[in-house]
Short mmCIF file of C-alpha atoms and ligand atoms in Angstrom, two decimals:
data_model
loop_
_atom_site.label_atom_id
_atom_site.label_comp_id
_atom_site.label_asym_id
_atom_site.label_seq_id
_atom_site.Cartn_x
_atom_site.Cartn_y
_atom_site.Cartn_z
CA MET O 30 0.45 67.27 -2.73
CA LYS O 31 3.94 68.49 -3.43
CA ILE O 32 3.69 70.88 -0.51
CA GLY O 33 3.89 69.27 2.91
CA LEU O 34 2.86 69.95 6.51
CA ASP O 35 5.01 68.92 9.48
CA MET O 36 3.21 69.00 12.83
CA THR O 37 5.93 67.44 15.02
CA ASN O 38 6.25 70.59 17.12
CA LEU O 39 2.59 70.50 18.19
CA LYS O 40 3.05 67.54 20.50
CA SER O 41 2.14 68.25 24.11
CA PHE O 42 -0.10 71.08 22.82
CA VAL O 43 -2.55 69.21 20.57
CA HIS O 44 -3.45 65.59 21.33
CA ASP O 45 -4.77 62.91 18.99
CA LYS O 46 -7.98 62.80 20.98
CA ASP O 47 -8.58 66.56 20.45
CA VAL O 48 -8.28 66.01 16.72
CA ALA O 49 -10.47 62.90 16.77
CA ASP O 50 -13.19 64.77 18.69
CA LEU O 51 -13.09 67.61 16.17
CA LEU O 52 -13.39 65.39 13.08
CA PRO O 53 -17.22 65.39 12.82
CA GLN O 54 -17.22 69.22 12.94
CA LEU O 55 -14.41 69.35 10.38
CA LYS O 56 -16.26 66.96 8.08
CA LYS O 57 -19.39 69.12 8.38
CA SER O 58 -17.38 72.25 7.52
CA HIS O 59 -15.97 70.48 4.46
CA ASP O 60 -19.42 69.22 3.39
CA ASP O 61 -21.03 72.62 3.93
CA LEU O 62 -18.34 74.24 1.80
CA HIS O 63 -18.61 71.72 -1.03
CA SER O 64 -22.41 71.42 -1.02
CA GLY O 65 -22.95 75.19 -0.88
CA LYS O 66 -24.92 74.89 2.36
CA GLY O 67 -22.51 76.90 4.53
CA LYS O 68 -22.48 80.61 5.35
CA GLY O 69 -21.62 82.89 2.44
CA SER O 70 -21.99 80.06 -0.08
CA GLU O 71 -22.74 82.61 -2.82
CA PHE O 72 -18.99 83.43 -2.68
CA THR O 73 -17.52 79.95 -2.98
CA GLY O 74 -16.82 80.11 -6.72
CA TRP O 75 -13.07 80.03 -5.92
CA LEU O 76 -13.48 76.41 -4.80
CA ASN O 77 -13.55 75.01 -8.35
CA LEU O 78 -12.10 77.99 -10.16
CA PRO O 79 -8.86 76.14 -11.07
CA SER O 80 -10.66 73.21 -12.74
CA LYS O 81 -13.00 75.62 -14.52
CA THR O 82 -10.19 77.71 -16.00
CA GLU O 83 -10.08 77.02 -19.74
CA SER O 84 -6.70 76.48 -21.36
CA SER O 85 -7.90 78.69 -24.26
CA PHE O 86 -8.23 81.56 -21.73
CA LEU O 87 -4.68 80.98 -20.50
CA SER O 88 -3.41 81.03 -24.11
CA GLU O 89 -5.32 84.23 -24.79
CA LEU O 90 -3.64 85.86 -21.78
CA LYS O 91 -0.24 84.54 -22.80
CA ASN O 92 -0.70 86.20 -26.22
CA LEU O 93 -1.89 89.42 -24.59
CA GLY O 94 1.26 89.35 -22.44
CA GLU O 95 3.49 89.02 -25.50
CA GLU O 96 1.69 91.91 -27.20
CA VAL O 97 1.95 94.18 -24.14
CA ARG O 98 5.63 93.40 -23.52
CA LYS O 99 6.46 94.47 -27.10
CA ASN O 100 5.07 97.97 -26.58
CA SER O 101 5.62 98.56 -22.84
CA ASP O 102 8.58 98.96 -20.50
CA CYS O 103 6.43 98.41 -17.42
CA LEU O 104 2.95 98.01 -15.97
CA ILE O 105 1.12 100.05 -13.38
CA SER O 106 -1.26 97.76 -11.52
CA ILE O 107 -3.94 99.75 -9.67
CA GLY O 108 -5.84 98.01 -6.86
CA ILE O 109 -6.06 97.38 -3.13
CA GLY O 110 -6.71 94.39 -0.82
CA GLY O 111 -7.59 91.32 -2.86
CA SER O 112 -7.06 93.34 -6.03
CA TYR O 113 -3.43 94.02 -5.09
CA ILE O 114 -1.73 91.83 -2.47
CA GLY O 115 -1.91 88.45 -4.23
CA ILE O 116 -0.42 89.91 -7.41
CA ARG O 117 2.48 91.41 -5.51
CA ALA O 118 2.96 88.20 -3.49
CA ALA O 119 3.11 86.14 -6.70
CA LEU O 120 5.50 88.47 -8.49
CA ASP O 121 7.89 88.63 -5.55
CA PHE O 122 7.79 84.84 -5.09
CA LEU O 123 8.42 84.33 -8.83
CA SER O 124 10.75 87.30 -9.32
CA ARG O 125 13.21 85.24 -11.33
CA GLU O 126 10.52 84.46 -13.95
CA GLN O 127 9.24 88.01 -14.27
CA LYS O 128 9.83 89.65 -17.67
CA LEU O 129 8.22 93.06 -17.20
CA PRO O 130 8.54 95.38 -14.17
CA VAL O 131 5.28 96.05 -12.33
CA PHE O 132 4.61 99.18 -10.27
CA TYR O 133 1.65 99.45 -7.95
CA ALA O 134 -0.84 102.21 -7.29
CA GLY O 135 -4.19 102.52 -5.54
CA HIS O 136 -3.05 100.58 -2.45
CA ASN O 137 -2.46 103.77 -0.47
CA LEU O 138 -3.33 107.47 -0.52
CA SER O 139 0.25 108.66 -0.33
CA SER O 140 0.93 111.68 -2.52
CA GLY O 141 4.72 111.29 -2.28
CA TYR O 142 4.50 107.70 -3.44
CA LEU O 143 2.46 108.54 -6.57
CA GLN O 144 4.49 111.63 -7.41
CA ASP O 145 7.71 109.59 -7.25
CA LEU O 146 6.12 106.92 -9.43
CA PHE O 147 5.16 109.44 -12.12
CA THR O 148 8.66 110.94 -12.07
CA GLN O 149 10.23 107.51 -12.35
CA LEU O 150 7.99 106.45 -15.27
CA LYS O 151 8.03 109.78 -17.13
CA ASP O 152 9.98 108.45 -20.12
CA LYS O 153 8.78 104.84 -19.95
CA ARG O 154 6.23 103.12 -22.16
CA VAL O 155 3.45 102.17 -19.75
CA THR O 156 0.42 99.83 -19.75
CA VAL O 157 -2.10 100.27 -16.94
CA LEU O 158 -4.25 97.62 -15.26
CA VAL O 159 -7.13 98.86 -13.15
CA ILE O 160 -8.43 96.14 -10.84
CA SER O 161 -11.48 96.52 -8.63
CA LYS O 162 -14.22 93.98 -8.20
CA SER O 163 -16.77 96.45 -6.86
CA GLY O 164 -15.45 99.26 -9.02
CA THR O 165 -16.29 101.68 -6.21
CA THR O 166 -13.29 101.49 -3.86
CA THR O 167 -11.91 104.92 -2.99
CA GLU O 168 -8.15 104.33 -3.18
CA PRO O 169 -7.97 102.74 -6.66
CA ALA O 170 -10.64 105.11 -8.03
CA VAL O 171 -8.66 108.18 -6.93
CA ALA O 172 -5.37 106.66 -8.11
CA PHE O 173 -6.92 105.84 -11.49
CA ARG O 174 -7.91 109.48 -12.00
CA LEU O 175 -4.31 110.55 -11.38
CA VAL O 176 -2.80 107.73 -13.45
CA LYS O 177 -5.20 108.49 -16.32
CA GLN O 178 -4.08 112.13 -16.25
CA PHE O 179 -0.44 110.96 -16.35
CA MET O 180 -1.19 108.61 -19.26
CA ALA O 181 -3.19 111.28 -21.14
CA GLY O 182 -0.05 113.43 -21.05
CA LYS O 183 1.81 110.70 -22.92
CA TYR O 184 -0.70 109.05 -25.26
CA SER O 185 -3.56 109.83 -27.66
CA ASP O 186 -7.12 108.70 -26.87
CA THR O 187 -6.77 105.86 -29.37
CA GLU O 188 -3.58 104.61 -27.77
CA LEU O 189 -5.08 104.91 -24.28
CA LYS O 190 -7.73 102.37 -25.29
CA GLN O 191 -4.92 99.90 -25.95
CA ARG O 192 -2.93 100.81 -22.86
CA ILE O 193 -5.64 100.71 -20.20
CA ILE O 194 -7.12 97.34 -19.24
CA CYS O 195 -9.83 97.02 -16.58
CA ILE O 196 -10.60 93.97 -14.46
CA THR O 197 -13.93 94.36 -12.72
CA ASP O 198 -17.46 93.07 -12.30
CA GLU O 199 -19.13 91.96 -15.53
CA LYS O 200 -22.05 94.39 -15.20
CA LYS O 201 -21.99 96.50 -12.03
CA GLY O 202 -19.87 99.33 -10.64
CA ALA O 203 -18.40 102.64 -11.71
CA LEU O 204 -15.26 101.06 -13.21
CA ARG O 205 -17.41 98.88 -15.49
CA ALA O 206 -19.32 101.98 -16.62
CA ILE O 207 -16.06 103.91 -17.26
CA ALA O 208 -14.54 101.00 -19.21
CA ASN O 209 -17.67 100.64 -21.36
CA LYS O 210 -17.87 104.35 -22.07
CA GLU O 211 -14.16 104.79 -22.89
CA GLY O 212 -13.86 101.50 -24.79
CA TYR O 213 -11.08 100.03 -22.59
CA ARG O 214 -10.35 96.32 -22.78
CA THR O 215 -11.90 94.43 -19.85
CA TYR O 216 -11.75 91.07 -18.09
CA PRO O 217 -14.64 90.14 -15.80
CA ILE O 218 -14.48 88.93 -12.18
CA ALA O 219 -17.15 86.32 -11.51
CA ASP O 220 -19.86 87.26 -9.01
CA ASP O 221 -19.16 84.24 -6.81
CA VAL O 222 -15.44 84.98 -6.23
CA GLY O 223 -14.66 87.51 -3.47
CA GLY O 224 -11.64 89.84 -3.47
CA ARG O 225 -9.20 87.96 -1.23
CA PHE O 226 -10.09 84.63 -2.90
CA SER O 227 -9.52 86.01 -6.41
CA VAL O 228 -5.78 85.61 -7.02
CA LEU O 229 -6.42 82.62 -9.32
CA ALA O 230 -9.15 84.55 -11.20
CA PRO O 231 -8.45 87.23 -13.88
CA VAL O 232 -7.53 89.56 -10.96
CA GLY O 233 -4.27 87.64 -10.61
CA LEU O 234 -3.99 85.90 -13.96
CA VAL O 235 -4.07 89.00 -16.19
CA PRO O 236 -1.27 90.96 -14.44
CA LEU O 237 0.83 87.83 -13.97
CA ALA O 238 0.49 86.88 -17.65
CA LEU O 239 1.44 90.41 -18.70
CA ALA O 240 4.49 90.24 -16.42
CA GLY O 241 5.54 87.02 -18.20
CA ILE O 242 4.70 84.48 -15.48
CA ASP O 243 3.88 80.91 -16.49
CA ILE O 244 0.19 81.07 -15.54
CA ALA O 245 -0.50 77.62 -17.03
CA SER O 246 1.80 76.08 -14.38
CA LEU O 247 0.24 78.27 -11.67
CA ILE O 248 -3.22 76.98 -12.61
CA LYS O 249 -1.95 73.38 -12.93
CA GLY O 250 -0.63 73.57 -9.34
CA SER O 251 -3.96 74.93 -8.11
CA GLN O 252 -5.89 72.28 -10.07
CA ASP O 253 -3.84 69.51 -8.44
CA ALA O 254 -4.44 71.09 -5.03
CA GLU O 255 -8.17 71.43 -5.74
CA LYS O 256 -8.33 67.69 -6.47
CA GLU O 257 -6.21 66.53 -3.57
CA LEU O 258 -7.80 68.83 -1.00
CA SER O 259 -11.31 67.68 -1.94
CA VAL O 260 -10.65 64.31 -0.26
CA ALA O 261 -12.64 64.04 2.98
CA ASP O 262 -9.94 62.25 4.96
CA TYR O 263 -7.88 63.85 7.76
CA GLY O 264 -4.83 61.66 7.07
CA GLU O 265 -4.77 62.59 3.38
CA ASN O 266 -5.84 66.22 3.36
CA ILE O 267 -3.31 68.78 4.62
CA ALA O 268 -5.86 71.62 4.52
CA TRP O 269 -7.96 69.59 6.97
CA GLN O 270 -4.87 69.03 9.14
CA TYR O 271 -3.81 72.66 9.13
CA ALA O 272 -7.35 74.01 9.68
CA ALA O 273 -8.06 71.57 12.54
CA ASN O 274 -4.82 72.34 14.37
CA ARG O 275 -5.11 76.09 13.89
CA TYR O 276 -8.60 75.91 15.36
CA LEU O 277 -7.59 73.65 18.27
CA LEU O 278 -4.74 76.00 19.17
CA TYR O 279 -7.11 78.98 18.92
CA ARG O 280 -9.49 77.25 21.35
CA GLN O 281 -6.57 77.06 23.82
CA LYS O 282 -6.35 80.88 23.63
CA LYS O 283 -3.39 80.75 21.28
CA ASN O 284 -5.09 83.49 19.31
CA ILE O 285 -2.12 84.92 17.42
CA GLU O 286 -0.61 83.04 14.50
CA ILE O 287 2.82 84.10 13.38
CA THR O 288 3.72 83.09 9.84
CA SER O 289 7.51 82.96 9.66
CA PHE O 290 9.79 82.65 6.66
CA PHE O 291 13.46 83.02 5.88
CA TYR O 292 13.37 84.48 2.35
CA GLU O 293 12.99 88.08 1.19
CA GLU O 294 10.88 86.81 -1.74
CA MET O 295 8.11 85.84 0.67
CA HIS O 296 7.32 89.08 2.46
CA PHE O 297 4.14 89.64 0.45
CA ILE O 298 3.11 85.99 0.75
CA GLY O 299 2.92 86.87 4.46
CA GLU O 300 0.82 89.95 3.66
CA TRP O 301 -1.51 87.87 1.46
CA ILE O 302 -1.97 85.27 4.22
CA LYS O 303 -2.68 88.05 6.72
CA GLN O 304 -5.41 89.49 4.53
CA LEU O 305 -6.95 86.11 3.77
CA SER O 306 -6.98 85.02 7.39
CA GLY O 307 -7.74 88.35 9.07
CA GLU O 308 -10.55 89.45 6.77
CA SER O 309 -12.11 85.96 6.60
CA GLU O 310 -12.00 84.93 10.27
CA GLY O 311 -11.97 88.23 12.16
CA LYS O 312 -15.63 88.91 12.88
CA GLU O 313 -18.37 88.35 15.46
CA GLY O 314 -15.78 88.74 18.23
CA GLN O 315 -13.67 85.89 16.86
CA GLY O 316 -10.56 85.36 14.79
CA ILE O 317 -6.93 84.41 14.94
CA PHE O 318 -4.80 87.57 14.74
CA PRO O 319 -2.42 86.92 11.82
CA ALA O 320 1.11 88.27 12.03
CA SER O 321 4.13 87.59 9.86
CA VAL O 322 7.86 87.90 10.41
CA ASN O 323 10.81 87.93 8.03
CA PHE O 324 13.61 85.92 9.55
CA THR O 325 16.39 86.07 10.25
CA ALA O 326 16.06 89.90 10.50
CA ASP O 327 13.06 89.69 12.85
CA LEU O 328 14.84 87.18 15.09
CA HIS O 329 16.79 90.22 16.21
CA SER O 330 13.61 92.13 17.10
CA MET O 331 10.35 90.18 17.36
CA GLY O 332 12.31 87.03 18.23
CA GLN O 333 12.50 88.16 21.86
CA LEU O 334 8.73 88.45 22.25
CA ILE O 335 8.09 85.19 20.43
CA GLN O 336 10.57 83.35 22.65
CA GLU O 337 9.61 84.80 26.02
CA GLY O 338 6.53 87.01 25.77
CA GLU O 339 2.91 86.16 26.57
CA ARG O 340 2.21 82.54 25.59
CA ASN O 341 -0.77 83.32 23.35
CA LEU O 342 1.05 82.48 20.12
CA PHE O 343 1.47 79.69 17.67
CA GLU O 344 3.74 79.79 14.67
CA THR O 345 3.70 78.47 11.11
CA PHE O 346 6.97 78.29 9.22
CA LEU O 347 6.97 78.41 5.42
CA ILE O 348 10.11 76.67 4.24
CA VAL O 349 11.38 76.33 0.66
CA LYS O 350 13.30 73.08 0.18
CA ASN O 351 15.33 74.08 -2.84
CA THR O 352 15.76 77.78 -3.57
CA GLY O 353 17.68 77.04 -6.75
CA HIS O 354 20.63 79.15 -5.58
CA GLU O 355 24.17 78.14 -4.83
CA LEU O 356 26.16 80.73 -2.94
CA LEU O 357 29.20 79.18 -1.29
CA ILE O 358 30.71 80.92 1.72
CA PRO O 359 34.46 81.48 1.29
CA GLU O 360 37.07 80.11 3.66
CA ASP O 361 39.20 82.62 5.60
CA LYS O 362 42.69 81.28 6.16
CA ASP O 363 43.09 83.10 9.49
CA ASN O 364 39.55 82.28 10.61
CA GLN O 365 39.50 85.66 12.35
CA ASP O 366 35.74 85.73 12.82
CA ASN O 367 35.73 82.06 13.91
CA PHE O 368 33.21 81.17 11.22
CA ASN O 369 35.25 78.70 9.18
CA CYS O 370 32.67 76.14 10.38
CA VAL O 371 30.47 77.39 7.52
CA ALA O 372 33.25 77.78 4.95
CA LYS O 373 32.42 76.14 1.61
CA LYS O 374 28.81 75.66 2.72
CA ASN O 375 25.91 76.97 0.68
CA LEU O 376 24.31 80.04 2.32
CA ASP O 377 20.98 78.17 2.09
CA TRP O 378 22.41 75.51 4.40
CA VAL O 379 23.11 78.15 7.04
CA ASN O 380 19.60 79.53 6.55
CA GLU O 381 18.18 76.05 7.03
CA GLN O 382 20.05 75.66 10.33
CA ALA O 383 18.60 79.03 11.40
CA TYR O 384 15.10 77.67 10.73
CA ARG O 385 15.77 74.40 12.57
CA ALA O 386 17.23 76.21 15.57
CA THR O 387 14.34 78.70 15.65
CA ALA O 388 11.62 76.02 15.41
CA MET O 389 13.26 74.09 18.29
CA ALA O 390 13.85 77.14 20.49
CA HIS O 391 10.33 78.50 20.01
CA TYR O 392 8.79 75.09 20.71
CA GLU O 393 10.85 74.75 23.89
CA GLY O 394 9.84 78.31 24.81
CA GLY O 395 6.14 77.34 24.67
CA VAL O 396 5.25 78.27 21.09
CA PRO O 397 3.68 75.30 19.28
CA ASN O 398 4.67 75.39 15.64
CA MET O 399 3.99 73.76 12.29
CA THR O 400 6.04 73.85 9.12
CA ILE O 401 4.68 74.05 5.60
CA THR O 402 7.32 72.88 3.13
CA LEU O 403 7.40 74.12 -0.45
CA PRO O 404 9.57 72.33 -3.01
CA GLN O 405 10.80 75.45 -4.81
CA PHE O 406 10.10 78.99 -5.99
CA ASP O 407 8.03 78.14 -9.06
CA ALA O 408 4.57 78.86 -10.39
CA TYR O 409 3.32 75.29 -9.91
CA THR O 410 4.21 75.38 -6.20
CA LEU O 411 2.65 78.81 -5.79
CA GLY O 412 -0.62 77.65 -7.39
CA GLN O 413 -0.79 74.87 -4.82
CA LEU O 414 0.07 77.21 -1.96
CA PHE O 415 -2.62 79.76 -2.88
CA TYR O 416 -5.32 77.12 -3.12
CA PHE O 417 -4.16 75.34 0.04
CA TYR O 418 -4.44 78.54 2.08
CA GLU O 419 -7.82 79.47 0.60
CA LYS O 420 -9.20 76.05 1.51
CA THR O 421 -7.66 76.06 4.99
CA ILE O 422 -8.95 79.51 5.89
CA ALA O 423 -12.45 78.75 4.61
CA LEU O 424 -12.51 75.57 6.74
CA THR O 425 -11.20 77.35 9.85
CA GLY O 426 -13.82 80.06 9.36
CA TYR O 427 -16.56 77.44 9.27
CA LEU O 428 -15.11 75.75 12.37
CA MET O 429 -15.36 79.13 14.13
CA GLY O 430 -18.95 79.45 12.91
CA VAL O 431 -18.40 82.68 10.97
CA ASN O 432 -19.01 83.59 7.33
CA PRO O 433 -15.45 83.64 5.92
CA PHE O 434 -16.53 85.34 2.70
CA ASN O 435 -17.89 88.70 3.82
CA GLN O 436 -16.14 91.74 5.30
CA PRO O 437 -18.72 93.91 7.06
CA GLY O 438 -15.97 95.64 9.04
CA VAL O 439 -14.28 96.87 5.86
CA GLU O 440 -17.60 98.06 4.48
CA ALA O 441 -18.14 100.09 7.69
CA TYR O 442 -14.94 102.07 7.11
CA LYS O 443 -15.80 102.61 3.44
CA THR O 444 -19.23 104.03 4.32
CA LYS O 445 -17.76 106.41 6.90
CA MET O 446 -15.06 107.53 4.50
CA PHE O 447 -17.62 108.26 1.77
CA ALA O 448 -19.51 110.40 4.29
CA LEU O 449 -16.36 112.34 5.24
CA LEU O 450 -15.50 112.85 1.58
CA GLY O 451 -19.00 114.11 0.88
CA ARG O 452 -19.49 111.36 -1.71
CA LYS O 453 -23.12 110.73 -2.63
O1 PA5 F 23 -11.35 90.67 0.13
C1 PA5 F 23 -11.99 91.67 -0.19
O2 PA5 F 23 -13.13 91.59 -0.70
C2 PA5 F 23 -11.43 93.06 -0.04
O3 PA5 F 23 -10.18 93.06 0.58
C3 PA5 F 23 -11.28 93.71 -1.42
O4 PA5 F 23 -10.43 92.93 -2.21
C4 PA5 F 23 -10.76 95.14 -1.33
O5 PA5 F 23 -11.56 95.90 -0.46
C5 PA5 F 23 -10.78 95.79 -2.72
O6 PA5 F 23 -12.06 95.75 -3.26
P1 PA5 F 23 -12.35 96.01 -4.78
O7 PA5 F 23 -11.66 94.97 -5.61
O8 PA5 F 23 -13.84 95.92 -4.92
O9 PA5 F 23 -11.83 97.39 -5.12
#
């Protein structure tokens, strides 16, 4: 693996013997996942999705992206949850590769937000992606009605067929029926891939290809991770290591995991991890509560609680080794602010010292922490990261004894909302 896991700051919290005792259970979780004998096995298609992705499909999407970028100034990507967060996480992480701006809709019910979006895009050439696996989710369905009205004010029916692309179930759901009736282009989501595990499926690949991201490298990274994380050996498999230690910390009542990073580009990676972990593990009275913080800003707010609050936390840092930037801090001849110690240093170096200081201080303050290291902000790294987290969370879910692939709690809210809306 090109991404790494450093567990130095777990010592005195997790002991070798704890890990050794857990290994049979971890091996069973791994075997259940791979043999399809575990809970929710009908939704484990994500496990070998990278190796099953055909290069001809990636080329087709690359060509589609070139076609769309010739006739569009931007995309509107409509979706929520697994049909939204991973796309946004990837585009923020890879912002320097992005060739077409993407705006989002259907992830809220905010009238001001949508009105502002329509005003902003009034004179722009727009292509719309509508993404919903079930095709029945309220927020994207309502947003699509409004976006369709906006698009119909700009384009003829014939052009709308070119400019609206739907990503949904192959056969079921209202969105599938609408797409078939209107003749929109569609890409199917496989039955065995659930929403929050779908970022490497057409859900993520189509918008990313349209935005100009190198999806072949993204898939290559996930394929390499798929291979390396299929090895049933604790010493070799960092998903095993991360899952086992998360679970052991959780058993010690460290039931909040804070994912911490030091880069603005990673805010939505934190949101994606929160969805994946929270929706997969949080059921049957169990689950690690996932939080995320953007340092160094949050060191000046949440940092206090992390350092000295209730000791029910553990922390995972996500660190990028080489950001690809060089921003040298100028020298001040009078050294009035007394910061000539950082003069001529790269800003990234200062950021790295902030991470090192924070990891040490939090550890000494009673917060066990791990660090996931990423080589750089590129699609290959991101493909590995996505797959690594999917595998880790599935394993931790099995260790907890829950089905990581359903979301009955979310369904409960949807049912109640339909009732309030009078939807039949
Ligand atoms: O992980 C999940 O399954 C959910 O978060 C869904 O992605 C979310 O509810 C959106 O569902 P859909 O794509 O069916 O509109």
